[in-house]
């Protein structure tokens, strides 16, 4: 016997029983994108490796250690996207959508990302994100619009126990001042840092704040908050965003040491956690990246967005025992006594489907008992039962599988009857 091939480590099949929950979340994401006027964009799942090196940052853990990079048969270095923002920025530049000065583009996306991380509950090597990116507006209203959409998404999905944390690293000058302050703070503790963070001290010190190593966590405890190093303009912008959130009654807290795992962030950044998730409790995060379009070859254009992990959202809902609204239509199962009835049912099934009714049958000629068993297993709501007497009378027997009630219905009225159920 052949050995069974297993799915790669850190990946998960979404099996039929789980699909309705995914579809419900996708439906909510699409509806909200439309309501907030974000249009859908779909970009390739692989890109030239250089995009992520230049966009996400050479020294970030994600690019440094976690990408799936390979050479294709033409000798090009390609990378499976570890996140959605860089590809979206490339696409809006390449397509010319951002060519006009002052152009505003708002897009949303839903799809898989790939990171070579150590698999754990809520941490996978392939995960999915619903995300949005908004280009062309530097004002705090744009950051807040993204946050409101994100929180609305969680609310409509029914997630409870949410916490929104925010920070601002400010413009380039503020960020540099903060970096210097952090290096000065950490310099006397350098020997206590992890090997990775010793390297980060010269390469990219802000990344140390993001480290999960207990030695680094200990060292950064008490580090100065970014807010103290903001330029006046950045501080005013952050204050405006906070004011807009307060007006919208969205609770949040400021975490002066919140940095996120990518180098492209420039101003406000945020992260949302949900209860019931254990260690991997960030269900989404985002921030502003006003230099990224230019870094990737476009005209200087501000941008901001978020990405929200779907697996973690579903895990949170499961542990919070919240069920998603699924709108599956009732399934009608056609059961036949004998060959003539089977042929008639086959025809009737086409008419039901043409009328938009969800219908199925077992065409393999099994016994009536096993046809009913199958209907039960497939969670059919009703059975249509046809035998010789129904054929002769031009009727069908309609049976409600939940209540057990049944009634004879003229064959030419069954479509109409089922449509009103
Ligand atoms: P991120 O924080 O790296 O941001 O990912 C967003 C969300 O994706 C996380 O909060 C988490 O829920 C989920 N996620 C990330 N990695 C994994 C994983 N290995 N397994 C399961 N879920 C995961 C971004 O990706 C940015 N592109 C967000 C953004 C958009 N910023 C601006 N625009």
Coordinates of C-alpha atoms and ligand atoms in Angstrom, one line a residue:
X1 CA 0.0 0.0 0.0
X2 CA 1.2 3.5 -0.8
X3 CA 2.0 5.8 2.1
X4 CA -0.4 8.7 2.7
X5 CA 1.0 12.1 1.8
X6 CA 0.3 14.7 4.5
X7 CA -0.3 18.4 4.1
X8 CA 2.9 20.4 4.7
X9 CA 3.7 21.4 8.2
X10 CA 1.9 24.6 9.3
X11 CA -0.8 24.4 6.7
X12 CA -4.5 23.4 7.1
X13 CA -7.2 22.2 4.8
X14 CA -10.4 24.1 5.0
X15 CA -12.7 21.1 4.8
X16 CA -16.4 21.2 3.7
X17 CA -17.7 21.3 7.3
X18 CA -15.6 24.4 8.0
X19 CA -16.3 26.2 4.8
X20 CA -19.6 27.9 5.8
X21 CA -17.7 29.8 8.5
X22 CA -15.1 31.0 6.1
X23 CA -17.7 32.0 3.6
X24 CA -19.5 34.0 6.3
X25 CA -16.4 35.9 7.2
X26 CA -15.5 36.5 3.6
X27 CA -19.1 37.7 2.9
X28 CA -18.9 40.2 5.9
X29 CA -15.5 41.4 4.7
X30 CA -16.8 42.0 1.1
X31 CA -19.9 43.7 2.3
X32 CA -18.0 46.0 4.6
X33 CA -15.4 46.9 1.9
X34 CA -18.3 47.9 -0.3
X35 CA -20.0 50.0 2.4
X36 CA -16.7 51.8 3.2
X37 CA -16.0 52.2 -0.5
X38 CA -12.9 50.0 -0.8
X39 CA -12.7 48.1 -4.1
X40 CA -11.3 44.6 -4.3
X41 CA -7.8 44.0 -5.6
X42 CA -6.2 40.6 -6.2
X43 CA -2.5 40.3 -6.6
X44 CA -0.3 37.3 -7.3
X45 CA 0.8 35.1 -4.4
X46 CA 4.4 35.3 -5.6
X47 CA 6.4 38.3 -6.4
X48 CA 10.0 39.2 -7.3
X49 CA 11.9 38.7 -4.0
X50 CA 13.3 42.2 -4.3
X51 CA 9.9 43.6 -3.7
X52 CA 9.9 42.3 -0.1
X53 CA 13.5 43.1 0.5
X54 CA 13.0 46.7 -0.5
X55 CA 9.4 47.0 0.7
X56 CA 9.1 45.1 3.9
X57 CA 12.8 45.5 4.9
X58 CA 15.9 43.4 4.7
X59 CA 16.5 43.3 8.4
X60 CA 13.0 42.4 9.5
X61 CA 12.5 38.8 10.8
X62 CA 9.9 38.2 8.2
X63 CA 12.2 38.9 5.2
X64 CA 15.4 37.7 7.0
X65 CA 14.2 34.3 8.3
X66 CA 10.6 33.6 7.2
X67 CA 10.2 33.9 3.5
X68 CA 9.6 31.1 1.1
X69 CA 12.0 32.1 -1.6
X70 CA 12.8 30.0 -4.7
X71 CA 14.4 30.3 -8.1
X72 CA 12.0 29.6 -11.0
X73 CA 13.0 27.7 -14.1
X74 CA 14.1 31.0 -15.7
X75 CA 16.5 31.7 -12.9
X76 CA 14.5 34.5 -11.3
X77 CA 14.3 34.8 -7.5
X78 CA 10.7 34.7 -6.5
X79 CA 9.1 34.8 -3.0
X80 CA 5.6 33.7 -1.8
X81 CA 4.1 36.8 -0.4
X82 CA 4.5 37.0 3.4
X83 CA 1.9 39.8 3.6
X84 CA -0.3 41.8 1.4
X85 CA 0.8 45.4 1.5
X86 CA 4.0 45.3 -0.7
X87 CA 2.2 43.5 -3.6
X88 CA -0.7 45.9 -3.5
X89 CA 1.6 48.9 -3.6
X90 CA 3.5 47.4 -6.5
X91 CA 0.2 46.8 -8.4
X92 CA -1.2 50.2 -7.9
X93 CA 2.1 51.8 -9.0
X94 CA 2.5 49.4 -12.0
X95 CA -1.1 49.8 -13.2
X96 CA -0.9 53.6 -13.2
X97 CA -3.6 53.9 -10.6
X98 CA -1.4 56.2 -8.6
X99 CA 0.1 58.2 -11.4
X100 CA -1.9 61.3 -11.0
X101 CA -0.8 63.6 -8.3
X102 CA -3.5 63.7 -5.7
X103 CA -5.0 60.4 -6.8
X104 CA -6.8 58.5 -4.1
X105 CA -7.1 54.7 -4.2
X106 CA -8.9 52.5 -1.7
X107 CA -8.6 48.8 -2.1
X108 CA -9.3 45.7 -0.1
X109 CA -8.1 42.1 -0.4
X110 CA -8.6 38.6 1.0
X111 CA -6.1 35.8 0.5
X112 CA -3.3 33.6 1.7
X113 CA 0.2 34.6 2.9
X114 CA 3.2 32.5 3.6
X115 CA 5.7 32.7 6.5
X116 CA 8.2 30.1 7.6
X117 CA 7.3 30.4 11.3
X118 CA 7.4 27.8 14.0
X119 CA 3.8 26.4 13.8
X120 CA 1.7 26.8 17.0
X121 CA -1.9 27.3 17.8
X122 CA -2.9 30.4 15.8
X123 CA 0.4 30.5 14.0
X124 CA 0.6 28.8 10.6
X125 CA 2.9 28.7 7.6
X126 CA 0.0 29.6 5.3
X127 CA -2.5 32.0 6.8
X128 CA -5.2 34.2 5.3
X129 CA -5.8 37.9 5.8
X130 CA -8.6 40.3 5.0
X131 CA -6.8 43.7 4.5
X132 CA -7.3 47.1 3.1
X133 CA -4.9 49.8 1.9
X134 CA -5.8 53.5 1.3
X135 CA -3.5 55.8 -0.7
X136 CA -3.4 59.5 -1.2
X137 CA -4.6 61.0 2.1
X138 CA -2.1 61.9 4.8
X139 CA -4.7 63.2 7.3
X140 CA -5.6 61.2 10.4
X141 CA -9.1 60.7 9.0
X142 CA -7.7 58.0 6.7
X143 CA -6.0 56.1 9.5
X144 CA -9.2 56.3 11.5
X145 CA -11.4 55.2 8.6
X146 CA -9.2 52.0 8.3
X147 CA -9.5 51.4 12.1
X148 CA -13.2 51.9 12.1
X149 CA -13.6 49.4 9.2
X150 CA -11.5 46.9 11.0
X151 CA -13.4 47.2 14.3
X152 CA -16.7 47.1 12.4
X153 CA -15.5 43.8 10.8
X154 CA -14.9 42.3 14.2
X155 CA -18.2 43.6 15.6
X156 CA -20.2 42.1 12.6
X157 CA -18.4 38.8 13.0
X158 CA -19.3 38.8 16.7
X159 CA -15.8 38.8 18.2
X160 CA -15.8 39.7 21.9
X161 CA -13.1 40.9 24.3
X162 CA -11.2 43.1 21.8
X163 CA -8.4 45.5 22.7
X164 CA -7.0 48.1 20.3
X165 CA -3.5 49.4 21.1
X166 CA -2.0 52.3 19.2
X167 CA 1.3 54.1 18.9
X168 CA 3.0 56.6 16.7
X169 CA 6.6 56.4 15.5
X170 CA 6.1 59.7 13.7
X171 CA 7.8 61.0 10.6
X172 CA 11.3 60.1 9.6
X173 CA 12.9 62.7 11.9
X174 CA 10.9 61.6 14.9
X175 CA 11.6 57.9 14.2
X176 CA 15.4 58.7 14.0
X177 CA 15.2 60.5 17.4
X178 CA 13.4 57.6 18.9
X179 CA 15.9 55.1 17.5
X180 CA 18.8 57.1 19.0
X181 CA 17.0 57.3 22.4
X182 CA 16.4 53.5 22.3
X183 CA 20.0 52.7 21.5
X184 CA 21.2 55.0 24.3
X185 CA 18.8 53.2 26.7
X186 CA 19.8 49.7 25.6
X187 CA 23.6 50.3 25.2
X188 CA 24.4 49.6 28.9
X189 CA 22.3 46.4 28.6
X190 CA 23.7 45.2 25.3
X191 CA 25.4 42.1 26.8
X192 CA 22.1 40.8 28.2
X193 CA 20.4 40.9 24.8
X194 CA 19.8 37.9 22.6
X195 CA 22.3 37.3 19.8
X196 CA 19.7 38.5 17.2
X197 CA 19.1 41.7 19.2
X198 CA 22.8 42.4 19.5
X199 CA 22.9 42.5 15.8
X200 CA 19.7 44.6 15.6
X201 CA 21.3 47.3 17.8
X202 CA 23.3 48.5 14.8
X203 CA 21.0 47.3 12.0
X204 CA 17.5 48.1 13.2
X205 CA 17.1 48.8 16.9
X206 CA 13.3 49.3 16.8
X207 CA 13.0 45.6 16.0
X208 CA 14.2 44.8 19.5
X209 CA 10.9 46.1 20.9
X210 CA 9.2 43.4 18.9
X211 CA 11.4 40.5 20.0
X212 CA 9.7 37.5 21.7
X213 CA 13.0 36.5 23.4
X214 CA 12.6 36.7 27.2
X215 CA 16.1 38.4 27.5
X216 CA 15.0 41.1 25.1
X217 CA 11.6 41.5 26.8
X218 CA 13.4 42.0 30.1
X219 CA 15.9 44.5 28.6
X220 CA 13.2 46.7 26.9
X221 CA 11.0 46.8 30.0
X222 CA 11.0 50.5 30.9
X223 CA 12.3 51.7 27.5
X224 CA 11.3 55.3 26.7
X225 CA 7.9 55.6 24.8
X226 CA 8.0 56.7 21.2
X227 CA 5.5 59.5 22.0
X228 CA 8.2 61.6 23.7
X229 CA 10.2 61.9 20.5
X230 CA 7.5 63.0 18.1
X231 CA 7.8 66.1 16.1
X232 CA 5.0 68.7 16.7
X233 CA 3.3 67.8 13.4
X234 CA 3.4 64.0 14.2
X235 CA 2.2 64.6 17.7
X236 CA -0.7 66.7 16.5
X237 CA -1.6 64.1 13.9
X238 CA -1.7 61.3 16.5
X239 CA -3.8 63.5 18.8
X240 CA -6.3 64.1 16.0
X241 CA -6.6 60.4 15.3
X242 CA -7.2 59.6 19.0
X243 CA -9.8 62.4 19.2
X244 CA -11.6 61.0 16.2
X245 CA -11.7 57.5 17.7
X246 CA -13.0 58.9 21.0
X247 CA -15.8 60.7 19.1
X248 CA -16.6 57.4 17.4
X249 CA -16.7 55.7 20.8
X250 CA -14.0 53.2 19.9
X251 CA -12.0 52.3 23.0
X252 CA -8.2 52.1 22.7
X253 CA -5.0 52.4 24.7
X254 CA -1.7 54.0 23.8
X255 CA 1.3 51.7 24.0
X256 CA 4.4 53.8 23.6
X257 CA 6.6 50.7 22.8
X258 CA 4.3 49.1 20.2
X259 CA 6.3 48.7 17.0
X260 CA 5.2 46.3 14.2
X261 CA 7.2 43.8 12.3
X262 CA 7.8 45.7 9.1
X263 CA 10.2 48.6 8.3
X264 CA 7.7 50.4 6.1
X265 CA 5.7 52.0 8.9
X266 CA 6.1 55.7 9.4
X267 CA 3.4 57.1 11.6
X268 CA 0.5 55.7 13.5
X269 CA 0.6 51.9 14.0
X270 CA -2.0 49.7 15.8
X271 CA -2.7 46.2 16.8
X272 CA -5.9 44.5 17.9
X273 CA -6.0 41.5 20.2
X274 CA -8.9 39.2 21.1
X275 CA -9.7 37.1 24.1
X276 CA -9.6 33.3 24.1
X277 CA -6.5 33.1 21.8
X278 CA -3.6 32.4 24.2
X279 CA -0.1 33.5 23.1
X280 CA -1.0 34.4 19.4
X281 CA -3.7 36.8 20.3
X282 CA -3.1 39.5 17.7
X283 CA -6.0 39.2 15.3
X284 CA -5.1 42.2 13.2
X285 CA -2.7 45.1 12.9
X286 CA -2.0 48.0 10.6
X287 CA -0.4 51.4 10.3
X288 CA 0.7 54.2 8.1
X289 CA 3.5 53.9 5.5
X290 CA 4.0 57.2 3.8
X291 CA 7.4 56.4 2.2
X292 CA 6.6 52.9 0.8
X293 CA 5.1 54.0 -2.6
X294 CA 8.3 56.1 -3.3
X295 CA 10.6 53.3 -2.0
X296 CA 9.0 51.0 -4.6
X297 CA 9.4 53.4 -7.4
X298 CA 6.2 55.4 -7.4
X299 CA 5.5 59.1 -6.9
X300 CA 5.6 60.1 -3.2
X301 CA 2.1 59.1 -2.0
X302 CA 0.9 58.5 1.6
X303 CA -0.6 55.2 2.5
X304 CA -2.2 53.4 5.4
X305 CA -4.0 50.1 5.9
X306 CA -4.4 47.0 8.0
X307 CA -4.3 43.2 7.7
X308 CA -6.5 40.9 9.8
X309 CA -5.8 37.2 10.3
X310 CA -8.8 35.0 9.4
X311 CA -7.6 31.8 11.2
X312 CA -7.1 33.7 14.4
X313 CA -10.5 35.4 14.1
X314 CA -12.2 32.0 13.6
X315 CA -10.3 30.5 16.6
X316 CA -11.3 33.4 18.7
X317 CA -15.0 33.0 17.8
X318 CA -14.7 29.3 18.5
X319 CA -13.3 29.7 21.9
X320 CA -15.8 32.5 22.7
X321 CA -18.5 30.1 21.5
X322 CA -19.9 32.6 19.0
X323 CA -21.5 31.2 15.9
X324 CA -21.3 33.1 12.6
X325 CA -24.4 33.9 10.6
X326 CA -24.4 31.3 7.8
X327 CA -27.1 31.6 5.1
X328 CA -27.0 28.2 3.6
X329 CA -30.2 27.4 1.7
X330 CA -32.2 24.3 2.7
X331 CA -31.1 21.2 0.9
X332 CA -33.8 19.1 -0.9
X333 CA -33.0 15.4 -1.4
X334 CA -34.8 13.4 -4.1
X335 CA -35.6 9.8 -3.1
X336 CA -36.8 7.3 -5.7
X337 CA -38.6 3.9 -5.5
X338 CA -37.6 2.1 -8.6
X339 CA -36.0 3.0 -12.0
X340 CA -38.8 5.0 -13.5
X341 CA -39.0 7.2 -10.5
X342 CA -35.2 7.6 -10.5
X343 CA -35.4 8.9 -14.1
X344 CA -38.3 11.2 -13.2
X345 CA -36.4 12.6 -10.2
X346 CA -33.3 13.2 -12.3
X347 CA -35.4 15.5 -14.6
X348 CA -37.1 17.1 -11.6
X349 CA -33.8 17.8 -10.0
X350 CA -32.7 19.8 -13.1
X351 CA -35.9 21.9 -12.8
X352 CA -35.4 22.6 -9.1
X353 CA -31.8 23.7 -9.7
X354 CA -32.8 25.9 -12.6
X355 CA -35.2 27.6 -10.2
X356 CA -32.4 28.2 -7.8
X357 CA -33.3 25.5 -5.3
X358 CA -30.5 23.5 -3.7
X359 CA -31.1 19.9 -4.6
X360 CA -29.3 16.6 -4.9
X361 CA -30.0 12.8 -5.1
X362 CA -28.2 9.5 -5.1
X363 CA -28.3 8.3 -8.7
X364 CA -26.6 4.9 -8.0
X365 CA -29.8 2.9 -7.6
X366 CA -29.4 2.1 -3.9
X367 CA -32.3 1.1 -1.7
X368 CA -34.8 3.6 -0.4
X369 CA -33.6 3.1 3.1
X370 CA -30.0 4.0 2.1
X371 CA -31.2 7.0 0.1
X372 CA -32.9 8.3 3.3
X373 CA -29.8 7.6 5.3
X374 CA -27.7 9.6 2.9
X375 CA -30.2 12.5 3.0
X376 CA -29.8 12.5 6.8
X377 CA -26.1 12.5 6.6
X378 CA -26.0 15.4 4.1
X379 CA -28.3 17.3 6.5
X380 CA -31.1 17.7 3.9
X381 CA -34.1 19.7 5.1
X382 CA -36.7 18.0 3.0
X383 CA -37.1 14.9 0.9
X384 CA -39.1 14.6 -2.3
X385 CA -40.2 10.9 -2.5
X386 CA -41.4 9.5 -5.8
X387 CA -42.6 5.9 -6.5
X388 CA -44.9 4.4 -9.1
X389 CA -48.1 5.6 -7.5
X390 CA -46.8 9.2 -7.4
X391 CA -45.8 8.9 -11.1
X392 CA -49.2 7.7 -12.0
X393 CA -50.9 10.5 -10.1
X394 CA -48.6 13.3 -11.2
X395 CA -47.6 14.1 -7.6
X396 CA -44.6 13.9 -5.3
X397 CA -44.5 13.3 -1.6
X398 CA -42.8 16.2 0.3
X399 CA -41.3 15.1 3.6
X400 CA -40.0 17.5 6.2
X401 CA -37.0 15.6 7.7
X402 CA -37.0 17.6 10.9
X403 CA -40.7 17.3 11.9
X404 CA -41.4 14.1 10.0
X405 CA -44.5 15.7 8.4
X406 CA -45.3 14.8 4.9
X407 CA -47.8 15.9 2.3
X408 CA -48.6 15.1 -1.3
X409 CA -47.9 17.9 -3.7
X410 CA -48.9 18.1 -7.4
X411 CA -45.7 17.7 -9.4
X412 CA -46.2 20.9 -11.4
X413 CA -46.5 22.9 -8.1
X414 CA -43.5 21.6 -6.3
X415 CA -41.0 24.2 -7.6
X416 CA -43.3 27.0 -6.5
X417 CA -43.9 25.4 -3.1
X418 CA -40.2 24.9 -2.4
X419 CA -39.4 28.5 -3.4
X420 CA -41.7 29.8 -0.7
X421 CA -40.1 27.7 2.1
Ligands
LIG1 P1 0.8 41.5 10.4 O1 0.6 42.0 11.7 O2 2.1 40.8 10.1 O3 0.6 42.7 9.4 O4 -0.3 40.4 10.0 C1 -1.7 40.8 10.2 C2 -2.4 39.7 10.9 O5 -2.3 38.4 10.2 C3 -1.9 39.4 12.3 O6 -2.4 40.3 13.3 C4 -2.4 38.0 12.5 O7 -3.7 38.0 12.9 C5 -2.3 37.4 11.1 N1 -1.1 36.6 11.0 C6 0.2 37.0 10.7 N2 1.1 35.9 10.7 C7 0.3 34.8 10.9 C8 0.6 33.4 11.0 N3 1.9 33.0 10.8 N4 -0.4 32.6 11.3 C9 -1.6 33.0 11.5 N5 -2.0 34.3 11.4 C10 -1.0 35.2 11.1 C11 0.6 42.6 8.0 O8 0.8 41.6 7.4 C12 0.5 44.0 7.3 N6 0.6 43.8 5.9 C13 -0.7 44.7 7.7 C14 -0.9 46.0 7.1 C15 -1.6 46.3 6.0 N7 -0.3 47.1 7.5 C16 -0.6 48.1 6.6 N8 -1.4 47.6 5.7

